[in-house]
Tab-separated table of C-alpha atoms (C1' of nucleotides) in Angstrom:
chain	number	residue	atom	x	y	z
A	1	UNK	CA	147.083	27.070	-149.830
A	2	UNK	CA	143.531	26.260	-148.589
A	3	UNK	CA	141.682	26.827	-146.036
A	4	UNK	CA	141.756	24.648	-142.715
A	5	UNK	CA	137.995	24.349	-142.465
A	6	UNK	CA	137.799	23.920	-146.193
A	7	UNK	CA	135.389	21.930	-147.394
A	8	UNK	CA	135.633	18.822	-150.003
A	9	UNK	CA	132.896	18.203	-152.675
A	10	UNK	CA	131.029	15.467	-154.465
A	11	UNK	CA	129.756	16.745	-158.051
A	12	UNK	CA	128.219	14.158	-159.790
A	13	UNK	CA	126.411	14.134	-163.290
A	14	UNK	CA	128.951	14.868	-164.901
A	15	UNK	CA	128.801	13.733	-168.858
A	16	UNK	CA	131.758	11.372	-168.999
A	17	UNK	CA	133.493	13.276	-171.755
A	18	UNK	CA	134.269	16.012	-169.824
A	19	UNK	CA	138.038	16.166	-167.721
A	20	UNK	CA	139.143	18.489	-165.592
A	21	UNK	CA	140.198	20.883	-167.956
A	22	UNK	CA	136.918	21.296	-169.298
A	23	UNK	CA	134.965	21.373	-165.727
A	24	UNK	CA	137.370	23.677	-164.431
A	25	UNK	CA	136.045	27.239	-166.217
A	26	UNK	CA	132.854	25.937	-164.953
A	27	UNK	CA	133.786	25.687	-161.191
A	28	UNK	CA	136.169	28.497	-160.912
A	29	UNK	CA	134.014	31.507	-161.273
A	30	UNK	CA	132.776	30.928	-157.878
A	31	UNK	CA	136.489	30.976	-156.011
A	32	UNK	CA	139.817	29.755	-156.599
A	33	UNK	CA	140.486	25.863	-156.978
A	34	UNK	CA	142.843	24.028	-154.914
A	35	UNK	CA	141.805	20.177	-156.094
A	36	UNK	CA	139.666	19.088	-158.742
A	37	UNK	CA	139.662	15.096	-159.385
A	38	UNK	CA	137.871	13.627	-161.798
A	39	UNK	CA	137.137	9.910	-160.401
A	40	UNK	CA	138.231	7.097	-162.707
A	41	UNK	CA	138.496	3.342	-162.519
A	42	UNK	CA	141.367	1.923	-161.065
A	43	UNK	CA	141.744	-0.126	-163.470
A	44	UNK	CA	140.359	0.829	-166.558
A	45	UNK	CA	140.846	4.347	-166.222
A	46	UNK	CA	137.278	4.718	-166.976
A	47	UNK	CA	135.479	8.106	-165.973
A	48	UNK	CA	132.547	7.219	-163.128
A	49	UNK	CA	130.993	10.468	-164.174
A	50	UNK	CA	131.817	12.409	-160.652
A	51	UNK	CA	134.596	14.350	-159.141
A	52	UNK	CA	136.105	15.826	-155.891
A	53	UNK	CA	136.196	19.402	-156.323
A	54	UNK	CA	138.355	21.319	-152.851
A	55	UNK	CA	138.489	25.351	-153.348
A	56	UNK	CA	140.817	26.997	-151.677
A	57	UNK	CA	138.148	29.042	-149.140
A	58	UNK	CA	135.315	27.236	-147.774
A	59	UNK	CA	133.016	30.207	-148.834
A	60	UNK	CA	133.836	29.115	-152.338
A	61	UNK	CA	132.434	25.727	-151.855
A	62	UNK	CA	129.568	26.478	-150.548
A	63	UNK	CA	128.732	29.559	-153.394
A	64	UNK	CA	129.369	26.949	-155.721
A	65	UNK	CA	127.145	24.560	-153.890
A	66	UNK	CA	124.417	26.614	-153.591
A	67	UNK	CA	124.293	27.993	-157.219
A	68	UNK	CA	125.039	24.884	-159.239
A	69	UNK	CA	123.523	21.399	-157.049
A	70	UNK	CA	120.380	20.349	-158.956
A	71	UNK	CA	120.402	24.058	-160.264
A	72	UNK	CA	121.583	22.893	-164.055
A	73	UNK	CA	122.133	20.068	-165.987
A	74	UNK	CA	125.177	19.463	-167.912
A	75	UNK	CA	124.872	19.295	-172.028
A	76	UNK	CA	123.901	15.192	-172.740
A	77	UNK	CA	122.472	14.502	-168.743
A	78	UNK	CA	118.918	13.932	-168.023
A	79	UNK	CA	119.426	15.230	-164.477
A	80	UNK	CA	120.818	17.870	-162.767
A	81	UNK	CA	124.590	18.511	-161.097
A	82	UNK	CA	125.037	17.680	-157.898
A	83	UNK	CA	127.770	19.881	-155.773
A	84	UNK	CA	127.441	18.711	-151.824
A	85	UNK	CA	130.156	17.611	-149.445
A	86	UNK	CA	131.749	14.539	-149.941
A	87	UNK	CA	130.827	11.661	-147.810
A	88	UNK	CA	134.409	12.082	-146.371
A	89	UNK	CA	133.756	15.240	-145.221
A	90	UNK	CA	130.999	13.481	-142.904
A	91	UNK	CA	127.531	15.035	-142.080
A	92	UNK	CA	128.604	16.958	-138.903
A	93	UNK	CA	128.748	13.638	-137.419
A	94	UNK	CA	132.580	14.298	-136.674
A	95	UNK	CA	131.362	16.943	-134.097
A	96	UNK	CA	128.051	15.541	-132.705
A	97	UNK	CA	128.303	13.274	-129.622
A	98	UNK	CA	126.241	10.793	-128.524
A	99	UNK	CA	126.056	10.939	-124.322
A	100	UNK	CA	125.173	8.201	-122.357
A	101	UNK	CA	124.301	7.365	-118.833
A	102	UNK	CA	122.821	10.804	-117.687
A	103	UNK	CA	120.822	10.668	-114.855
A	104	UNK	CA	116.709	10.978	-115.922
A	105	UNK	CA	115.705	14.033	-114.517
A	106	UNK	CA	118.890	16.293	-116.075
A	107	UNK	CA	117.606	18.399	-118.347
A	108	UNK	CA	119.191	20.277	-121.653
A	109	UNK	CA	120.324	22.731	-119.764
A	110	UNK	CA	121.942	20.563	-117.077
A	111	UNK	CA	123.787	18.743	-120.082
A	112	UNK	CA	124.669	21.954	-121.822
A	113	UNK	CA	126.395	23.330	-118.747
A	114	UNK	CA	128.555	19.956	-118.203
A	115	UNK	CA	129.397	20.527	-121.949
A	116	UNK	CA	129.776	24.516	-122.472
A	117	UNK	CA	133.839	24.088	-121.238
A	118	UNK	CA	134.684	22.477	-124.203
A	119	UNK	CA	133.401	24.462	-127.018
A	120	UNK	CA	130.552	25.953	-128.877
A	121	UNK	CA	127.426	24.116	-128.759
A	122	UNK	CA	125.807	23.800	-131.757
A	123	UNK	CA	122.714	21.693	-130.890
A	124	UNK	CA	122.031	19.778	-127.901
A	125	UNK	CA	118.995	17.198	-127.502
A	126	UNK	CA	117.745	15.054	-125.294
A	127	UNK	CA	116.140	11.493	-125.987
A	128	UNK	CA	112.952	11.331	-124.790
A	129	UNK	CA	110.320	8.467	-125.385
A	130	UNK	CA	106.497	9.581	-126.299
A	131	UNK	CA	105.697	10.307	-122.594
A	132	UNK	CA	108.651	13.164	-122.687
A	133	UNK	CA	110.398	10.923	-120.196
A	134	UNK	CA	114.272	10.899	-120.883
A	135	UNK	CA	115.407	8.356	-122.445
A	136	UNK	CA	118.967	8.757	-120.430
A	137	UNK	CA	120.822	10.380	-123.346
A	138	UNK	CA	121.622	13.109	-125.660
A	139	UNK	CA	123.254	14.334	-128.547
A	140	UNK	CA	125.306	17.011	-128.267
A	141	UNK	CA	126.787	19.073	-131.276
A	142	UNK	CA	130.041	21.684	-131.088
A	143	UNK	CA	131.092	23.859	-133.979
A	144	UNK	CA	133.859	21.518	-134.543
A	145	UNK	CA	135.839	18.214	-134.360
A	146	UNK	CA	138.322	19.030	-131.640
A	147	UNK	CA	135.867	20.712	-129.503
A	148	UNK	CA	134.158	17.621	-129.292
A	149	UNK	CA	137.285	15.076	-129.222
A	150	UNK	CA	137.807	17.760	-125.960
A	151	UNK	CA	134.872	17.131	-124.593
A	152	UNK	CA	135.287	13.119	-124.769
A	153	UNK	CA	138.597	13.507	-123.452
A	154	UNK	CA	137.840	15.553	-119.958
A	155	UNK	CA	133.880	13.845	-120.099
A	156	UNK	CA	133.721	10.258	-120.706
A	157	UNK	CA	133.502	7.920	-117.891
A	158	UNK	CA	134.667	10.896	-115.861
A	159	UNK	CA	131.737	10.749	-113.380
A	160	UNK	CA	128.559	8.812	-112.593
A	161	UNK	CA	125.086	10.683	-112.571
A	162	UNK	CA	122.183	10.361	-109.937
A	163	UNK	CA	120.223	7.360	-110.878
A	164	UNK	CA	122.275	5.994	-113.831
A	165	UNK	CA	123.579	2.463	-113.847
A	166	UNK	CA	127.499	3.164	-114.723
A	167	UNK	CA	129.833	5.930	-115.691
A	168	UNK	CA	128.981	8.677	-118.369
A	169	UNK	CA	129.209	7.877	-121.744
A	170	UNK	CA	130.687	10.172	-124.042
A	171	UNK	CA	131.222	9.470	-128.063
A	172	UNK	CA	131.130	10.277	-131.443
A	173	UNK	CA	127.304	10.008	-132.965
A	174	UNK	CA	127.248	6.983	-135.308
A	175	UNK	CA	127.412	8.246	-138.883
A	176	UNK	CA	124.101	7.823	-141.247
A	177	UNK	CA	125.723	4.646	-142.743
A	178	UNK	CA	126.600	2.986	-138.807
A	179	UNK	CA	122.753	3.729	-138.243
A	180	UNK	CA	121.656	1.893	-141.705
A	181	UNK	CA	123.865	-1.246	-140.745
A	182	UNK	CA	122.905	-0.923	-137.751
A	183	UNK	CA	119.403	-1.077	-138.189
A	184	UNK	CA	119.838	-3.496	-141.129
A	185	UNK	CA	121.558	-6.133	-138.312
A	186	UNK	CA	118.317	-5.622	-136.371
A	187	UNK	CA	116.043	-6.604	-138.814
A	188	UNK	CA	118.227	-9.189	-140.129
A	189	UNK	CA	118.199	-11.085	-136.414
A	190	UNK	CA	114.244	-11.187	-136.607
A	191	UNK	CA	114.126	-12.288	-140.312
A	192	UNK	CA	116.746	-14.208	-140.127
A	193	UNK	CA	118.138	-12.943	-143.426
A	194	UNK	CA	122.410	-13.013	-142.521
A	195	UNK	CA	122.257	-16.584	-141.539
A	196	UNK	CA	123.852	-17.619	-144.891
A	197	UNK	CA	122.274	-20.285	-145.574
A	198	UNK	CA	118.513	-18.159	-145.456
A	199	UNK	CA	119.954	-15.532	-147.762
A	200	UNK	CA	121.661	-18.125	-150.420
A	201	UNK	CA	118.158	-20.495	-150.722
A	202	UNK	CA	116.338	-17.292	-150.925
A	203	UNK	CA	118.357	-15.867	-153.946
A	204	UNK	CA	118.241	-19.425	-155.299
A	205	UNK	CA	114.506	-20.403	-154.856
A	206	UNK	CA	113.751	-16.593	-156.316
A	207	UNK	CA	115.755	-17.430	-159.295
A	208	UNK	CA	114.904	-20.530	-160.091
A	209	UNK	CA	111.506	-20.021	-160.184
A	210	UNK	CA	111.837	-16.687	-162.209
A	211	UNK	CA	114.333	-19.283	-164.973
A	212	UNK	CA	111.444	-21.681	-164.815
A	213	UNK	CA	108.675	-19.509	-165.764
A	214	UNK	CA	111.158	-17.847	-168.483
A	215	UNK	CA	111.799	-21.312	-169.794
A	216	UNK	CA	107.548	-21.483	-170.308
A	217	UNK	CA	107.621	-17.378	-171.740
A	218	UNK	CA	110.078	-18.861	-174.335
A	219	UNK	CA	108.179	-21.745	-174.915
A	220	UNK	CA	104.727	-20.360	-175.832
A	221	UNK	CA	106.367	-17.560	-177.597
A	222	UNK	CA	107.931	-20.591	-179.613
A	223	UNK	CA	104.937	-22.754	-179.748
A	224	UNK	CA	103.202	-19.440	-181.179
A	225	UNK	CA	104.931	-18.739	-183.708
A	226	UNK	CA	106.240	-22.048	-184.829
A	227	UNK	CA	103.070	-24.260	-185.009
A	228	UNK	CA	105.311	-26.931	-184.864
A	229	UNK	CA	104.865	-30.246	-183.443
A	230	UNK	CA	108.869	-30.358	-182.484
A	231	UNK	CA	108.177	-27.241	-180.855
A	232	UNK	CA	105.738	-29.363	-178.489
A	233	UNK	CA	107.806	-31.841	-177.426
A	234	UNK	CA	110.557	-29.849	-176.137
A	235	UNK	CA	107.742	-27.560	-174.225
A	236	UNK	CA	106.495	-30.610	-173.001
A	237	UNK	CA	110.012	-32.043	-172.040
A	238	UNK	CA	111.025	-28.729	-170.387
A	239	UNK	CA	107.859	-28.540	-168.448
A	240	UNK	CA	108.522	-32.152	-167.507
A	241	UNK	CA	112.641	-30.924	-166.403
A	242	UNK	CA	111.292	-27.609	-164.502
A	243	UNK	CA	109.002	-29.992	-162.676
A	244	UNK	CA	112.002	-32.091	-161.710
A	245	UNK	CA	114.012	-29.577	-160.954
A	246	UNK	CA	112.029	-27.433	-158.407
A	247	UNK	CA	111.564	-30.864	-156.321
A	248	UNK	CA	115.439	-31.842	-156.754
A	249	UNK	CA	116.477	-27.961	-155.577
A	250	UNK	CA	114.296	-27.148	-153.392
A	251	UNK	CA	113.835	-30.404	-151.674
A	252	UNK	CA	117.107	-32.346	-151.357
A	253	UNK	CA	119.390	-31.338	-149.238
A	254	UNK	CA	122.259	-29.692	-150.019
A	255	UNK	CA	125.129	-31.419	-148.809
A	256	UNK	CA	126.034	-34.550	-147.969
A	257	UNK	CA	127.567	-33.908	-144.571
A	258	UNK	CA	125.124	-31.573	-143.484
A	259	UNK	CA	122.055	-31.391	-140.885
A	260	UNK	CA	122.018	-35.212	-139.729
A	261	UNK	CA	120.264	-33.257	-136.552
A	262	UNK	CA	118.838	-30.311	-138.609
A	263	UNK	CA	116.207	-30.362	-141.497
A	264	UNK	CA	116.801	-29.403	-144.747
A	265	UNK	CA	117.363	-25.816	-145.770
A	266	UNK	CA	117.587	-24.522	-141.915
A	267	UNK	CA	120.935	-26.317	-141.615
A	268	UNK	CA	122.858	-23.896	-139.467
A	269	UNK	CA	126.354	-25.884	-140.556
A	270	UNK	CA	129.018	-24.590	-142.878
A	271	UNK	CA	127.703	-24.550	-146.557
A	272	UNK	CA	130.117	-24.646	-149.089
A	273	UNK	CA	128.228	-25.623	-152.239
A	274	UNK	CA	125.686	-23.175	-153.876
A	275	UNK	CA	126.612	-20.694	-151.322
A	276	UNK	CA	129.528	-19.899	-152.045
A	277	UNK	CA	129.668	-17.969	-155.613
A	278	UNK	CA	126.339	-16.504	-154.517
A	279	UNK	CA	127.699	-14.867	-151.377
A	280	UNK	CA	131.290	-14.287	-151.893
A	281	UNK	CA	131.232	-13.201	-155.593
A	282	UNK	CA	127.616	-12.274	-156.373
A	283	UNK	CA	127.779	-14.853	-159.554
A	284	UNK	CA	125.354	-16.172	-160.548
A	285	UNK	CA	123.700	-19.818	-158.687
A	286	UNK	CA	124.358	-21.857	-162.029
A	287	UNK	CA	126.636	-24.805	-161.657
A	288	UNK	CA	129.509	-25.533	-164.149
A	289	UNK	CA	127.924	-27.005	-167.595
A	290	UNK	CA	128.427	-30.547	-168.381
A	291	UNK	CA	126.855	-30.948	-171.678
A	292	UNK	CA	129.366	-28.622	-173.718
A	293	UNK	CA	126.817	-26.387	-174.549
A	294	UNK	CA	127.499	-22.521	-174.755
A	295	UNK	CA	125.174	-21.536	-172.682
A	296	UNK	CA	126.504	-20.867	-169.425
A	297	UNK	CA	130.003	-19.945	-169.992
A	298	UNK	CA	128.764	-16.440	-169.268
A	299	UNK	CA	128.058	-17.076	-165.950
A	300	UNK	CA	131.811	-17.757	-165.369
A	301	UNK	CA	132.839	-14.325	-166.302
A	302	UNK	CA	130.132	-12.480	-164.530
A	303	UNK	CA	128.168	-12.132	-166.562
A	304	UNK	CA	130.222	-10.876	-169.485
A	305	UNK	CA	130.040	-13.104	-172.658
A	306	UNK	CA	133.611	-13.581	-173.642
A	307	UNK	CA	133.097	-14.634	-177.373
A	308	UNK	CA	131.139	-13.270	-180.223
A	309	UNK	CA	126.968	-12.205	-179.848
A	310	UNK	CA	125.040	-15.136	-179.986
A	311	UNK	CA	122.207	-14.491	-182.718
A	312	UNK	CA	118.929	-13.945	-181.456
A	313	UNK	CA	117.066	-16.485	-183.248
A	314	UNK	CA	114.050	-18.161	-182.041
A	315	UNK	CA	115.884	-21.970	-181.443
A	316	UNK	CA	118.887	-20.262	-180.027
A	317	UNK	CA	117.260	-18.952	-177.132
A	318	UNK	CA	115.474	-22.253	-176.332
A	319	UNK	CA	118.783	-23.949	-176.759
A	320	UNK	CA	120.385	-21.814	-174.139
A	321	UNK	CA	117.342	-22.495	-171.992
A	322	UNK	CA	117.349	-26.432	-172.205
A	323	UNK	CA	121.219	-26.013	-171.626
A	324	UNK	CA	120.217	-24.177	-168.666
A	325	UNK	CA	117.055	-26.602	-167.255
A	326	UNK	CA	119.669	-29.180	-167.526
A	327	UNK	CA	122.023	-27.516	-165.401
A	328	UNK	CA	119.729	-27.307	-162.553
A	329	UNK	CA	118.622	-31.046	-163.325
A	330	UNK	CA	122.311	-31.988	-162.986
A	331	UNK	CA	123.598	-30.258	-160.088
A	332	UNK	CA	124.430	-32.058	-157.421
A	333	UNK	CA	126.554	-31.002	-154.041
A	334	UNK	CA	129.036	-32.886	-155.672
A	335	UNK	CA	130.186	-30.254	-158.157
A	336	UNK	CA	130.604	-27.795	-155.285
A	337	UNK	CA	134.474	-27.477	-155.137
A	338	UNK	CA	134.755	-27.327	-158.376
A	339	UNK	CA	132.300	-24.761	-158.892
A	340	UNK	CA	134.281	-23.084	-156.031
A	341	UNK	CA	137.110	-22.780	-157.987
A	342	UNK	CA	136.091	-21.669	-160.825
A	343	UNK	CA	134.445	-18.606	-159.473
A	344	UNK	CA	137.164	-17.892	-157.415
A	345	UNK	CA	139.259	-17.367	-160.716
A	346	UNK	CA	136.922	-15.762	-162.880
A	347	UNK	CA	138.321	-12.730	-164.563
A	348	UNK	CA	136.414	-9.710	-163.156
A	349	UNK	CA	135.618	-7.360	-166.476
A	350	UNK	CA	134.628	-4.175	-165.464
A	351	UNK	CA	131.504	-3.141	-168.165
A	352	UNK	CA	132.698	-0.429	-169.987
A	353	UNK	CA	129.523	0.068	-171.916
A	354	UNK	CA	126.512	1.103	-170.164
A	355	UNK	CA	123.859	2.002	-172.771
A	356	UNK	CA	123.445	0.516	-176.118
A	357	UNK	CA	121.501	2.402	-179.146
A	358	UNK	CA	118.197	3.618	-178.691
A	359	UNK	CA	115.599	0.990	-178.865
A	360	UNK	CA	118.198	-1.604	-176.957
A	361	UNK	CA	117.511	-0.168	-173.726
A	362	UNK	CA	115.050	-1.725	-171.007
A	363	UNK	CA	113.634	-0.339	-168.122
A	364	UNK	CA	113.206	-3.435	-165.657
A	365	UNK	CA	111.054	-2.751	-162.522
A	366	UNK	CA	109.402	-5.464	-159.545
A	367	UNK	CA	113.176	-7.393	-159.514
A	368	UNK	CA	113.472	-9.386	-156.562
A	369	UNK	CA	115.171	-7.564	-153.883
A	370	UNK	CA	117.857	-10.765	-154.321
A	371	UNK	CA	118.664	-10.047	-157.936
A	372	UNK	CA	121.444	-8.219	-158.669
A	373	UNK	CA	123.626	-7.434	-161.801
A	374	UNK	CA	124.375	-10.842	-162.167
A	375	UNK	CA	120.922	-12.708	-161.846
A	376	UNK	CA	119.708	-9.936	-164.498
A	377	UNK	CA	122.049	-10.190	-166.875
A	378	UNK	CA	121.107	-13.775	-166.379
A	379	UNK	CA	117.359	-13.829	-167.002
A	380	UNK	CA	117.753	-11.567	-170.537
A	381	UNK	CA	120.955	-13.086	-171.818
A	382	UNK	CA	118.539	-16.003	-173.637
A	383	UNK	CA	116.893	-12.662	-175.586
A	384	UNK	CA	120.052	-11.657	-176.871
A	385	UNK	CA	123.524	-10.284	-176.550
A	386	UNK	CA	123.113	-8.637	-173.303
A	387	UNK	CA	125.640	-5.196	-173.478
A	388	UNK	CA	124.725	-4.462	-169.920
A	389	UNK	CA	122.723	-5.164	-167.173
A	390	UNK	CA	122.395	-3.016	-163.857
A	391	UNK	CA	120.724	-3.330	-160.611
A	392	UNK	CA	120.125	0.139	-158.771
A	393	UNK	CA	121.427	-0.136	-155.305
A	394	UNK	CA	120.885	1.963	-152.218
A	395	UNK	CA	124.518	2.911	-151.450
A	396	UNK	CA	123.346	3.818	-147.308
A	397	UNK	CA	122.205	0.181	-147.578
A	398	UNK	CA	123.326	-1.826	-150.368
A	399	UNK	CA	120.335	-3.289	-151.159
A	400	UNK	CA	118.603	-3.382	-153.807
A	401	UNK	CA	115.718	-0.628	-155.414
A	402	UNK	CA	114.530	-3.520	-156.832
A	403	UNK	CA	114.784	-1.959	-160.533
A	404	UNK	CA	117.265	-1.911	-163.081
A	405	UNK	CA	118.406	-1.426	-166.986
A	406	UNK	CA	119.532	-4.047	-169.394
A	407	UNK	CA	120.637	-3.337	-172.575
A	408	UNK	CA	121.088	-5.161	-175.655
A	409	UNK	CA	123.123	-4.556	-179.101
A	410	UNK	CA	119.801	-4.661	-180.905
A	411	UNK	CA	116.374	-3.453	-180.637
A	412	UNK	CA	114.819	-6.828	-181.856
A	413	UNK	CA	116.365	-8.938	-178.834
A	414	UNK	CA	114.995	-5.665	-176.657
A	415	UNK	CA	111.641	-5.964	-178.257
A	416	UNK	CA	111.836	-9.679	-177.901
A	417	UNK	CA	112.459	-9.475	-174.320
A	418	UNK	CA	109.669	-7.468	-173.376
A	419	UNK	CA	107.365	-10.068	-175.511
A	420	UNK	CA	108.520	-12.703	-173.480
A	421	UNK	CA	109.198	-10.901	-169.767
A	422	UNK	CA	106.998	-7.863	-169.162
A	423	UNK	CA	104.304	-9.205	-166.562
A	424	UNK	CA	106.298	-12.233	-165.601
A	425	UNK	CA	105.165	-13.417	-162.209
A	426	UNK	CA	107.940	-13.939	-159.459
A	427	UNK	CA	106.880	-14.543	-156.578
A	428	UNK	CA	104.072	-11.978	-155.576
A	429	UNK	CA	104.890	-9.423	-158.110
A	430	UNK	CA	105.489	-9.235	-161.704
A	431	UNK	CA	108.206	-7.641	-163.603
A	432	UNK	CA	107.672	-4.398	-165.533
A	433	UNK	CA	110.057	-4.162	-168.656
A	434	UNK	CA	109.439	-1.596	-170.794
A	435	UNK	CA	112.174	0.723	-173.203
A	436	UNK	CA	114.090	2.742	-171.304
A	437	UNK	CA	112.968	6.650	-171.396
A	438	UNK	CA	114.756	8.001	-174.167
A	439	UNK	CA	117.101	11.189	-172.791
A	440	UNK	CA	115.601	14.443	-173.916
A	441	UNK	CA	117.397	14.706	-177.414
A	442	UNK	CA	115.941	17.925	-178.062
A	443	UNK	CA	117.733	19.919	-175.577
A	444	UNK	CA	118.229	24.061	-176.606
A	445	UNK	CA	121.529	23.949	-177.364
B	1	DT	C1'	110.058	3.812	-161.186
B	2	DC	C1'	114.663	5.548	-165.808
B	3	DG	C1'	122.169	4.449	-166.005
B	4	DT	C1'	123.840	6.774	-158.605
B	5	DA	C1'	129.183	7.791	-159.598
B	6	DT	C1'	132.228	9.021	-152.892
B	7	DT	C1'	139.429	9.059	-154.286
DNA sequence: TCGTATT
């Protein structure tokens, strides 16, 4: 039916109205098809805009690859189709080894004749630092998996080189994703960034600070075009909370039980209260409301407002914003298991609408690296009923690229937003919000 | 630095 040595692709940009019946003509003129899946969510059924595409003979796949990926752009895309092999398919990592424990002075040719028995060799390298000196091991690439699963078989630990320290070591290459975590554990021992209690107060001192200087945006953009002495006061009694608040978050400790021995904020002990909906569910910091006010109910269902569009008036947004100053005034450890709880059950509501109508779409640039979908749909929802919000994350990595979209259902709460945020200062950078780059509408048919 | 999505 296929080919053994077939190979599986990845197309992506694909416009979401298209199914497999309508990507098929395009696909088939370059072999016949033996799989094409167009991917979906699991639960909503919702097209992600890709698909798997197998063809029966490899040399199919890679025609198709080589005369459609980033060659054309489907009707309603702003870039082009992607055809490659699927991450499953692996880079040629499932036949590259990584070899261990040779002695110093062996050379490529010394490794390729230990290796040559098992299968074609493909590529084989030595380490070597910047003075050419080996570094004591090698990659070694066959034309396929079972030539190298061979060579690990008859190789590894089989015999112990001149000079080396223990037995050769014979294995798979780590994959491009093993070397990103594996790196990213590296740099997270010398930062200290996985010791949860370093990555929650970062998120949370990043965020606060970003909701305090919102509160202020709001404020003069209030005091400007109110002239009104009311308008005053509450500036001045926010001003008055944010002060409060940065001391009382930043300051106190967080729990009760925790770091008699240790200070504050480097506590290496369990921490069950803010961290928890940070880490585990990526909600948002904000503790339950206890004032009755609407404001944060949205945090409770990620983000996702579960009742009608507020109305972007000027007092509603400052409402939301006091309701939200309060919060932080308010929360102590105390709240914790409750606030556990809650997130724990929160309905997860996969957004099914991406982009709003033109003019309702920002371009969001400078985040900090902490912020994801959550903390931006956060720091717009007091502009306006907040459709979307998106972080761009590096999939190798998972972390973040630091820029994102939000859209609204309006282009007044857009316009409104960049009034208020564009230029805001968080920590040593300021965020860029702009529209979003309208998609080329006038495409030739 | 402009909606990236990998069963």
């Amino acid at each position: 039916m296929k080919d053994h040595d077939a190979i599986k692709l990845f197309v992506g940009q694909i416009p979401r109205n298209l199914e497999e019946s309508d990507l098929k003509p395009l696909f088939e003129e370059f072999g016949k098809i033996y799989e094409l899946t167009v991917l979906k969510d699991r639960f909503t059924g919702m097209h992600k805009g890709c698909a798997f595409l197998t063809y029966c003979a490899r040399d199919s796949a890679l025609k198709a690859q080589s005369a459609l990926h980033e060659q054309k752009t489907l009707p309603g895309m702003n870039r082009p189709i992607q055809v490659k092999p699927a991450d499953s398919e692996g880079r040629g990592e499932d036949r590259k080894l990584f070899v261990g424990m040779l002695g110093k002075q062996q050379s490529e040719d010394d490794v390729r004749r230990l290796f040559e028995p098992f299968g074609q060799i493909e590529e084989c390298t030595i380490l070597r630092g910047p003075d050419g000196a080996s570094k004591g091991c090698a990659f070694v690439k066959y034309g396929s998996h079972a030539e190298a699963q061979a060579a690990i078989n008859s190789l590894h630990g089989s015999q112990t080189m001149p000079g080396a320290s223990s037995s050769l070591v014979v294995k798979f290459a780590d994959t491009d994703k093993e070397r990103t975590l594996r790196r990213m554990h590296q740099m997270a021992g010398q930062l200290g960034i996985f010791n949860p209690m370093t990555i929650q107060f970062g998120a949370y001192g990043a965020y606060t600070q970003a909701i305090m200087q919102q509160q202020a945006a709001l404020m003069a953009a209030a005091q400007g075009t109110c002239l009104n002495p009311m308008a005053a006061i509450a500036a001045a009694q926010m001003q008055q909370m944010a002060a409060f608040n940065v001391s009382g978050l930043v300051a106190a400790p967080m729990t009760p039980s925790s770091g008699t021995s240790t200070p504050p904020g480097i506590s290496t002990a369990p921490v069950p209260s803010i961290a928890t909906p940070i880490g585990v569910n990526g909600f948002s910091p904000l503790p339950p409301q206890t004032n009755g006010q609407p404001a944060s109910e949205t945090i409770y269902t990620n983000g996702i407002h579960p009742y009608p569009a507020q109305s972007p008036t000027v007092a509603d947004p400052l409402q939301q914003a006091y309701a939200g100053m309060q919060h932080y005034a308010a929360y102590p450890a105390a709240y914790a298991p409750i606030s556990q709880a809650f997130h724990q059950q929160a309905p997860i509501i996969p957004q099914q609408q991406r982009e709003g109508p033109e003019g309702c779409n920002l371009f969001i640039y400078h985040l900090p690296q902490e912020f994801g979908d959550a903390e931006l749909m956060q720091m717009f929802l007091p502009f306006g009923n907040v459709i979307s919000a998106k972080v761009f994350v590096d999939r190798a990595t998972n972390q973040s690229k630091c820029f994102g979209f939000v859209s609204f259902d309006n282009p007044t709460s857009a316009q409104a937003a960049i009034q208020a945020m564009n230029g805001f200062q968080i920590g040593m950078k300021r965020l860029k919000v702009q529209l979003k780059r309208p998609k080329d509408a006038n495409r030739p048919y």
